[in-house]
PDB file of C-alpha atoms in Angstrom:
ATOM      1  CA  UNK A   3      65.881  23.294  64.844  1.00  0.00           C
ATOM      2  CA  UNK A   4      65.774  23.790  61.092  1.00  0.00           C
ATOM      3  CA  UNK A   5      63.706  21.610  58.821  1.00  0.00           C
ATOM      4  CA  UNK A   6      61.671  22.366  55.689  1.00  0.00           C
ATOM      5  CA  UNK A   7      64.046  23.319  52.902  1.00  0.00           C
ATOM      6  CA  UNK A   8      67.139  23.569  55.110  1.00  0.00           C
ATOM      7  CA  UNK A   9      70.235  22.434  53.248  1.00  0.00           C
ATOM      8  CA  UNK A  10      72.737  20.363  55.217  1.00  0.00           C
ATOM      9  CA  UNK A  11      76.444  21.002  54.904  1.00  0.00           C
ATOM     10  CA  UNK A  12      77.948  17.571  55.538  1.00  0.00           C
ATOM     11  CA  UNK A  13      80.257  15.784  53.151  1.00  0.00           C
ATOM     12  CA  UNK A  14      80.028  12.287  51.744  1.00  0.00           C
ATOM     13  CA  UNK A  15      82.679   9.660  51.096  1.00  0.00           C
ATOM     14  CA  UNK A  16      85.419   9.756  48.470  1.00  0.00           C
ATOM     15  CA  UNK A  17      84.629  12.523  46.011  1.00  0.00           C
ATOM     16  CA  UNK A  18      80.946  12.928  46.940  1.00  0.00           C
ATOM     17  CA  UNK A  19      79.944  10.731  44.024  1.00  0.00           C
ATOM     18  CA  UNK A  20      76.357  11.306  42.961  1.00  0.00           C
ATOM     19  CA  UNK A  21      74.509  10.379  39.805  1.00  0.00           C
ATOM     20  CA  UNK A  22      71.133  11.712  38.682  1.00  0.00           C
ATOM     21  CA  UNK A  23      69.563   9.335  36.209  1.00  0.00           C
ATOM     22  CA  UNK A  24      68.258  10.949  32.993  1.00  0.00           C
ATOM     23  CA  UNK A  25      64.611  10.653  32.081  1.00  0.00           C
ATOM     24  CA  UNK A  26      63.536   9.888  35.633  1.00  0.00           C
ATOM     25  CA  UNK A  27      60.352  11.965  35.317  1.00  0.00           C
ATOM     26  CA  UNK A  28      60.643  14.148  38.401  1.00  0.00           C
ATOM     27  CA  UNK A  29      62.453  11.514  40.446  1.00  0.00           C
ATOM     28  CA  UNK A  30      65.722  12.561  42.094  1.00  0.00           C
ATOM     29  CA  UNK A  31      68.090   9.583  42.085  1.00  0.00           C
ATOM     30  CA  UNK A  32      71.203   9.905  44.214  1.00  0.00           C
ATOM     31  CA  UNK A  33      73.803   7.179  44.322  1.00  0.00           C
ATOM     32  CA  UNK A  34      77.539   6.799  44.361  1.00  0.00           C
ATOM     33  CA  UNK A  35      79.185   6.135  41.010  1.00  0.00           C
ATOM     34  CA  UNK A  36      80.205   2.467  41.100  1.00  0.00           C
ATOM     35  CA  UNK A  37      83.146   2.726  38.715  1.00  0.00           C
ATOM     36  CA  UNK A  38      84.599   5.868  40.325  1.00  0.00           C
ATOM     37  CA  UNK A  39      84.294   4.387  43.818  1.00  0.00           C
ATOM     38  CA  UNK A  40      85.911   1.138  42.665  1.00  0.00           C
ATOM     39  CA  UNK A  41      88.689   3.002  40.833  1.00  0.00           C
ATOM     40  CA  UNK A  42      89.375   5.052  43.955  1.00  0.00           C
ATOM     41  CA  UNK A  43      89.726   1.893  46.057  1.00  0.00           C
ATOM     42  CA  UNK A  44      92.009   0.264  43.457  1.00  0.00           C
ATOM     43  CA  UNK A  45      94.248   3.360  43.410  1.00  0.00           C
ATOM     44  CA  UNK A  46      94.403   3.407  47.219  1.00  0.00           C
ATOM     45  CA  UNK A  47      95.245  -0.309  47.272  1.00  0.00           C
ATOM     46  CA  UNK A  48      98.036   0.140  44.723  1.00  0.00           C
ATOM     47  CA  UNK A  49      99.427   3.052  46.731  1.00  0.00           C
ATOM     48  CA  UNK A  50      99.407   0.988  49.919  1.00  0.00           C
ATOM     49  CA  UNK A  51     101.193  -1.825  48.061  1.00  0.00           C
ATOM     50  CA  UNK A  52     103.940   0.567  47.000  1.00  0.00           C
ATOM     51  CA  UNK A  53     104.302   1.927  50.519  1.00  0.00           C
ATOM     52  CA  UNK A  54     104.589  -1.621  51.908  1.00  0.00           C
ATOM     53  CA  UNK A  55     107.582  -2.239  49.628  1.00  0.00           C
ATOM     54  CA  UNK A  56     109.325   0.916  50.846  1.00  0.00           C
ATOM     55  CA  UNK A  57     108.525   0.048  54.456  1.00  0.00           C
ATOM     56  CA  UNK A  58     109.949  -3.465  54.029  1.00  0.00           C
ATOM     57  CA  UNK A  59     113.204  -2.070  52.620  1.00  0.00           C
ATOM     58  CA  UNK A  60     113.480   0.253  55.612  1.00  0.00           C
ATOM     59  CA  UNK A  61     112.780  -2.516  58.133  1.00  0.00           C
ATOM     60  CA  UNK A  62     115.515  -4.833  56.858  1.00  0.00           C
ATOM     61  CA  UNK A  63     118.087  -2.075  57.420  1.00  0.00           C
ATOM     62  CA  UNK A  64     117.310  -1.980  61.139  1.00  0.00           C
ATOM     63  CA  UNK A  65     119.321  -4.061  63.593  1.00  0.00           C
ATOM     64  CA  UNK A  66     116.045  -5.024  65.217  1.00  0.00           C
ATOM     65  CA  UNK A  67     112.424  -4.331  64.383  1.00  0.00           C
ATOM     66  CA  UNK A  68     108.967  -5.870  64.068  1.00  0.00           C
ATOM     67  CA  UNK A  69     107.968  -8.043  61.094  1.00  0.00           C
ATOM     68  CA  UNK A  70     111.531  -8.400  59.855  1.00  0.00           C
ATOM     69  CA  UNK A  71     110.834 -11.947  58.658  1.00  0.00           C
ATOM     70  CA  UNK A  72     108.061 -10.923  56.236  1.00  0.00           C
ATOM     71  CA  UNK A  73     110.090  -7.833  55.277  1.00  0.00           C
ATOM     72  CA  UNK A  74     113.129  -9.951  54.305  1.00  0.00           C
ATOM     73  CA  UNK A  75     110.882 -12.304  52.345  1.00  0.00           C
ATOM     74  CA  UNK A  76     109.413  -9.412  50.382  1.00  0.00           C
ATOM     75  CA  UNK A  77     112.755  -7.739  49.693  1.00  0.00           C
ATOM     76  CA  UNK A  78     114.239 -11.056  48.519  1.00  0.00           C
ATOM     77  CA  UNK A  79     112.047 -10.853  45.411  1.00  0.00           C
ATOM     78  CA  UNK A  80     114.114  -9.465  42.509  1.00  0.00           C
ATOM     79  CA  UNK A  81     113.310  -6.001  41.218  1.00  0.00           C
ATOM     80  CA  UNK A  82     111.239  -4.809  39.412  1.00  0.00           C
ATOM     81  CA  UNK A  83     108.953  -7.769  40.242  1.00  0.00           C
ATOM     82  CA  UNK A  84     109.072  -6.824  43.907  1.00  0.00           C
ATOM     83  CA  UNK A  85     107.407  -3.460  43.296  1.00  0.00           C
ATOM     84  CA  UNK A  86     105.153  -4.757  40.523  1.00  0.00           C
ATOM     85  CA  UNK A  87     103.945  -7.604  42.726  1.00  0.00           C
ATOM     86  CA  UNK A  88     103.284  -5.405  45.754  1.00  0.00           C
ATOM     87  CA  UNK A  89     101.413  -2.808  43.739  1.00  0.00           C
ATOM     88  CA  UNK A  90      99.472  -5.526  41.908  1.00  0.00           C
ATOM     89  CA  UNK A  91      98.417  -7.298  45.092  1.00  0.00           C
ATOM     90  CA  UNK A  92      97.413  -3.971  46.621  1.00  0.00           C
ATOM     91  CA  UNK A  93      95.351  -3.112  43.543  1.00  0.00           C
ATOM     92  CA  UNK A  94      93.551  -6.474  43.639  1.00  0.00           C
ATOM     93  CA  UNK A  95      92.745  -6.049  47.325  1.00  0.00           C
ATOM     94  CA  UNK A  96      91.541  -2.520  46.554  1.00  0.00           C
ATOM     95  CA  UNK A  97      89.305  -3.934  43.830  1.00  0.00           C
ATOM     96  CA  UNK A  98      87.733  -6.335  46.321  1.00  0.00           C
ATOM     97  CA  UNK A  99      87.205  -3.516  48.813  1.00  0.00           C
ATOM     98  CA  UNK A 100      85.682  -1.422  46.025  1.00  0.00           C
ATOM     99  CA  UNK A 101      83.174  -4.132  45.128  1.00  0.00           C
ATOM    100  CA  UNK A 102      82.198  -4.459  48.792  1.00  0.00           C
ATOM    101  CA  UNK A 103      81.858  -0.673  49.129  1.00  0.00           C
ATOM    102  CA  UNK A 104      79.594  -0.498  46.070  1.00  0.00           C
ATOM    103  CA  UNK A 105      77.481  -3.359  47.422  1.00  0.00           C
ATOM    104  CA  UNK A 106      77.139  -1.630  50.804  1.00  0.00           C
ATOM    105  CA  UNK A 107      76.543   1.891  49.450  1.00  0.00           C
ATOM    106  CA  UNK A 108      73.139   3.532  49.763  1.00  0.00           C
ATOM    107  CA  UNK A 109      71.059   4.798  46.850  1.00  0.00           C
ATOM    108  CA  UNK A 110      68.138   7.173  47.392  1.00  0.00           C
ATOM    109  CA  UNK A 111      65.195   7.820  45.054  1.00  0.00           C
ATOM    110  CA  UNK A 112      62.959  10.725  45.978  1.00  0.00           C
ATOM    111  CA  UNK A 113      59.727  11.559  44.151  1.00  0.00           C
ATOM    112  CA  UNK A 114      56.569  13.448  45.021  1.00  0.00           C
ATOM    113  CA  UNK A 115      54.771  10.268  46.084  1.00  0.00           C
ATOM    114  CA  UNK A 116      57.456   7.996  47.558  1.00  0.00           C
ATOM    115  CA  UNK A 117      61.001   7.509  48.852  1.00  0.00           C
ATOM    116  CA  UNK A 118      63.008   4.403  47.981  1.00  0.00           C
ATOM    117  CA  UNK A 119      66.212   3.411  49.799  1.00  0.00           C
ATOM    118  CA  UNK A 120      68.362   0.776  48.112  1.00  0.00           C
ATOM    119  CA  UNK A 121      71.210  -1.147  49.742  1.00  0.00           C
ATOM    120  CA  UNK A 122      72.684  -4.672  49.592  1.00  0.00           C
ATOM    121  CA  UNK A 123      70.619  -5.750  46.553  1.00  0.00           C
ATOM    122  CA  UNK A 124      67.396  -4.883  48.375  1.00  0.00           C
ATOM    123  CA  UNK A 125      65.193  -1.821  48.667  1.00  0.00           C
ATOM    124  CA  UNK A 126      62.771  -0.225  51.102  1.00  0.00           C
ATOM    125  CA  UNK A 127      59.892   1.818  49.710  1.00  0.00           C
ATOM    126  CA  UNK A 128      57.958   4.394  51.722  1.00  0.00           C
ATOM    127  CA  UNK A 129      54.808   6.145  50.517  1.00  0.00           C
ATOM    128  CA  UNK A 130      54.684   9.920  50.874  1.00  0.00           C
ATOM    129  CA  UNK A 131      52.212   9.874  53.762  1.00  0.00           C
ATOM    130  CA  UNK A 132      54.541   7.608  55.785  1.00  0.00           C
ATOM    131  CA  UNK A 133      57.482  10.044  55.681  1.00  0.00           C
ATOM    132  CA  UNK A 134      57.057  12.890  58.146  1.00  0.00           C
ATOM    133  CA  UNK A 135      60.690  14.009  58.237  1.00  0.00           C
ATOM    134  CA  UNK A 136      64.042  13.127  56.671  1.00  0.00           C
ATOM    135  CA  UNK A 137      66.943  13.629  59.074  1.00  0.00           C
ATOM    136  CA  UNK A 138      70.707  13.549  59.117  1.00  0.00           C
ATOM    137  CA  UNK A 139      71.957  11.779  62.245  1.00  0.00           C
ATOM    138  CA  UNK A 140      75.743  11.792  62.127  1.00  0.00           C
ATOM    139  CA  UNK A 141      76.670   9.599  59.155  1.00  0.00           C
ATOM    140  CA  UNK A 142      73.215   8.048  58.924  1.00  0.00           C
ATOM    141  CA  UNK A 143      70.112   8.982  56.959  1.00  0.00           C
ATOM    142  CA  UNK A 144      66.981   8.589  59.085  1.00  0.00           C
ATOM    143  CA  UNK A 145      63.348   8.698  58.006  1.00  0.00           C
ATOM    144  CA  UNK A 146      60.735   9.446  60.661  1.00  0.00           C
ATOM    145  CA  UNK A 147      57.001   8.911  60.379  1.00  0.00           C
ATOM    146  CA  UNK A 148      54.449  11.645  61.142  1.00  0.00           C
ATOM    147  CA  UNK A 149      54.216  10.315  64.728  1.00  0.00           C
ATOM    148  CA  UNK A 150      57.988  10.484  65.260  1.00  0.00           C
ATOM    149  CA  UNK A 151      58.460   6.739  64.842  1.00  0.00           C
ATOM    150  CA  UNK A 152      61.661   5.837  63.025  1.00  0.00           C
ATOM    151  CA  UNK A 153      60.899   3.964  59.810  1.00  0.00           C
ATOM    152  CA  UNK A 154      64.419   3.757  58.327  1.00  0.00           C
ATOM    153  CA  UNK A 155      68.027   4.293  59.376  1.00  0.00           C
ATOM    154  CA  UNK A 156      70.923   3.629  56.989  1.00  0.00           C
ATOM    155  CA  UNK A 157      74.617   4.483  56.776  1.00  0.00           C
ATOM    156  CA  UNK A 158      74.961   7.163  54.118  1.00  0.00           C
ATOM    157  CA  UNK A 159      77.973   8.368  52.139  1.00  0.00           C
ATOM    158  CA  UNK A 160      76.034  10.713  49.848  1.00  0.00           C
ATOM    159  CA  UNK A 161      76.489  14.509  50.028  1.00  0.00           C
ATOM    160  CA  UNK A 162      74.098  15.841  52.647  1.00  0.00           C
ATOM    161  CA  UNK A 163      73.490  19.123  50.821  1.00  0.00           C
ATOM    162  CA  UNK A 164      72.216  17.289  47.752  1.00  0.00           C
ATOM    163  CA  UNK A 165      70.077  14.957  49.819  1.00  0.00           C
ATOM    164  CA  UNK A 166      68.510  17.911  51.627  1.00  0.00           C
ATOM    165  CA  UNK A 167      67.908  19.641  48.303  1.00  0.00           C
ATOM    166  CA  UNK A 168      66.277  16.540  46.798  1.00  0.00           C
ATOM    167  CA  UNK A 169      63.906  16.015  49.729  1.00  0.00           C
ATOM    168  CA  UNK A 170      62.975  19.704  49.994  1.00  0.00           C
ATOM    169  CA  UNK A 171      62.429  19.995  46.224  1.00  0.00           C
ATOM    170  CA  UNK A 172      59.807  17.237  46.405  1.00  0.00           C
ATOM    171  CA  UNK A 173      58.023  18.739  49.401  1.00  0.00           C
ATOM    172  CA  UNK A 174      59.462  16.612  52.208  1.00  0.00           C
ATOM    173  CA  UNK A 175      60.580  18.133  55.497  1.00  0.00           C
ATOM    174  CA  UNK A 176      64.316  17.938  56.168  1.00  0.00           C
ATOM    175  CA  UNK A 177      66.277  18.476  59.389  1.00  0.00           C
ATOM    176  CA  UNK A 178      70.035  18.651  59.892  1.00  0.00           C
ATOM    177  CA  UNK A 179      69.661  16.995  63.303  1.00  0.00           C
ATOM    178  CA  UNK A 180      67.201  14.577  64.868  1.00  0.00           C
ATOM    179  CA  UNK A 181      64.563  16.693  66.685  1.00  0.00           C
ATOM    180  CA  UNK A 182      64.140  13.812  69.162  1.00  0.00           C
ATOM    181  CA  UNK A 183      67.854  13.609  69.995  1.00  0.00           C
ATOM    182  CA  UNK A 184      67.396  14.829  73.588  1.00  0.00           C
ATOM    183  CA  UNK A 185      64.830  12.076  74.244  1.00  0.00           C
ATOM    184  CA  UNK A 186      67.372   9.270  73.834  1.00  0.00           C
ATOM    185  CA  UNK A 187      68.653   7.650  77.007  1.00  0.00           C
ATOM    186  CA  UNK A 188      71.666   5.407  77.325  1.00  0.00           C
ATOM    187  CA  UNK A 189      70.570   1.811  77.766  1.00  0.00           C
ATOM    188  CA  UNK A 190      71.593   0.017  80.943  1.00  0.00           C
ATOM    189  CA  UNK A 191      70.448  -3.603  81.437  1.00  0.00           C
ATOM    190  CA  UNK A 192      67.343  -3.794  83.599  1.00  0.00           C
ATOM    191  CA  UNK A 193      66.600  -0.064  83.596  1.00  0.00           C
ATOM    192  CA  UNK A 194      62.947   0.857  84.298  1.00  0.00           C
ATOM    193  CA  UNK A 195      60.507   2.606  81.989  1.00  0.00           C
ATOM    194  CA  UNK A 196      60.887   0.332  78.978  1.00  0.00           C
ATOM    195  CA  UNK A 197      58.068  -1.541  77.222  1.00  0.00           C
ATOM    196  CA  UNK A 198      57.816  -5.243  78.049  1.00  0.00           C
ATOM    197  CA  UNK A 199      60.357  -7.261  76.095  1.00  0.00           C
ATOM    198  CA  UNK A 200      62.486  -4.280  75.049  1.00  0.00           C
ATOM    199  CA  UNK A 201      65.245  -4.917  77.576  1.00  0.00           C
ATOM    200  CA  UNK A 202      65.700  -8.512  76.390  1.00  0.00           C
ATOM    201  CA  UNK A 203      65.885  -7.361  72.768  1.00  0.00           C
ATOM    202  CA  UNK A 204      68.471  -4.713  73.625  1.00  0.00           C
ATOM    203  CA  UNK A 205      70.530  -7.329  75.471  1.00  0.00           C
ATOM    204  CA  UNK A 206      70.416  -9.584  72.407  1.00  0.00           C
ATOM    205  CA  UNK A 207      71.283  -6.680  70.120  1.00  0.00           C
ATOM    206  CA  UNK A 208      74.239  -5.675  72.303  1.00  0.00           C
ATOM    207  CA  UNK A 209      75.573  -9.235  72.091  1.00  0.00           C
ATOM    208  CA  UNK A 210      75.092  -9.286  68.306  1.00  0.00           C
ATOM    209  CA  UNK A 211      76.900  -5.944  67.943  1.00  0.00           C
ATOM    210  CA  UNK A 212      79.894  -7.269  69.877  1.00  0.00           C
ATOM    211  CA  UNK A 213      80.289  -9.976  67.229  1.00  0.00           C
ATOM    212  CA  UNK A 214      79.644  -7.730  64.209  1.00  0.00           C
ATOM    213  CA  UNK A 215      77.788  -4.412  64.180  1.00  0.00           C
ATOM    214  CA  UNK A 216      76.734  -4.920  60.558  1.00  0.00           C
ATOM    215  CA  UNK A 217      75.069  -8.325  60.869  1.00  0.00           C
ATOM    216  CA  UNK A 218      71.514  -9.083  59.808  1.00  0.00           C
ATOM    217  CA  UNK A 219      70.758  -9.973  63.438  1.00  0.00           C
ATOM    218  CA  UNK A 220      71.458  -6.380  64.502  1.00  0.00           C
ATOM    219  CA  UNK A 221      69.102  -5.044  61.820  1.00  0.00           C
ATOM    220  CA  UNK A 222      66.385  -7.576  62.641  1.00  0.00           C
ATOM    221  CA  UNK A 223      66.548  -6.796  66.357  1.00  0.00           C
ATOM    222  CA  UNK A 224      66.221  -3.084  65.566  1.00  0.00           C
ATOM    223  CA  UNK A 225      63.055  -3.959  63.664  1.00  0.00           C
ATOM    224  CA  UNK A 226      61.706  -5.955  66.614  1.00  0.00           C
ATOM    225  CA  UNK A 227      62.327  -2.978  68.905  1.00  0.00           C
ATOM    226  CA  UNK A 228      60.523  -0.651  66.510  1.00  0.00           C
ATOM    227  CA  UNK A 229      57.500  -2.952  66.663  1.00  0.00           C
ATOM    228  CA  UNK A 230      57.469  -2.306  70.419  1.00  0.00           C
ATOM    229  CA  UNK A 231      57.667   1.435  69.797  1.00  0.00           C
ATOM    230  CA  UNK A 232      61.327   1.666  70.836  1.00  0.00           C
ATOM    231  CA  UNK A 233      63.769   3.608  68.658  1.00  0.00           C
ATOM    232  CA  UNK A 234      67.450   2.732  69.122  1.00  0.00           C
ATOM    233  CA  UNK A 235      70.567   4.540  67.949  1.00  0.00           C
ATOM    234  CA  UNK A 236      74.225   3.692  68.450  1.00  0.00           C
ATOM    235  CA  UNK A 237      76.792   6.170  69.691  1.00  0.00           C
ATOM    236  CA  UNK A 238      80.412   5.360  70.539  1.00  0.00           C
ATOM    237  CA  UNK A 239      79.620   1.665  70.799  1.00  0.00           C
ATOM    238  CA  UNK A 240      76.695   2.180  73.188  1.00  0.00           C
ATOM    239  CA  UNK A 241      72.970   1.791  72.614  1.00  0.00           C
ATOM    240  CA  UNK A 242      70.615   4.703  73.275  1.00  0.00           C
ATOM    241  CA  UNK A 243      66.845   4.400  73.157  1.00  0.00           C
ATOM    242  CA  UNK A 244      63.618   6.363  73.236  1.00  0.00           C
ATOM    243  CA  UNK A 245      59.935   5.484  73.088  1.00  0.00           C
ATOM    244  CA  UNK A 246      58.196   7.016  70.084  1.00  0.00           C
ATOM    245  CA  UNK A 247      55.179   9.206  70.724  1.00  0.00           C
ATOM    246  CA  UNK A 248      56.095  10.176  74.275  1.00  0.00           C
TER     247      UNK A 248
END
């Protein structure tokens, strides 16, 4: 298992968009460029709008096919307004998606004395002595304490190589894979060996994830489990857990 100074090789989201703020005084600031990310989503939306027009024209030529009603409605609009309207609607939807993506994107500030994770108009700040290891776990950035307890886990679209470089440059240990990965066990309701109350919290979290995996309830229940010493990670829609310090 590689850690200190090891540079990861994963890729981020569209274009690996990273900005380092000038005059940050030894602070590495990594975040996705809001305007580039939004522009990318707008372009994708406009492209989808254009493709929808072409698809509608193809559908109305068929003797039978799905969605022919909406396709005929779209193709009944005179040209060029048909194409202009489709592309315009797609661009607007792309703009909305872009704003949501920017709001949900993770920013990371790394300095010699602290790490700050920013997401959804809020931030989490961790003093240097609380961060024992920074880890890539799939598409998530994970911070572990010196005792192996997970202190943060966030979806991350930033380039992993640059994240690894930033942490290593400021003296933090970095690993390309969670060193505790083999300790995780798939959760089954009522399984033995769990701290008191953990099974009920995992049941509640499973129910919350079925409704929406990104809800505040899911995050809050993860926090409650951490207070019991239970670390949870999700894989292929299933919950896996381990007890920190064992």
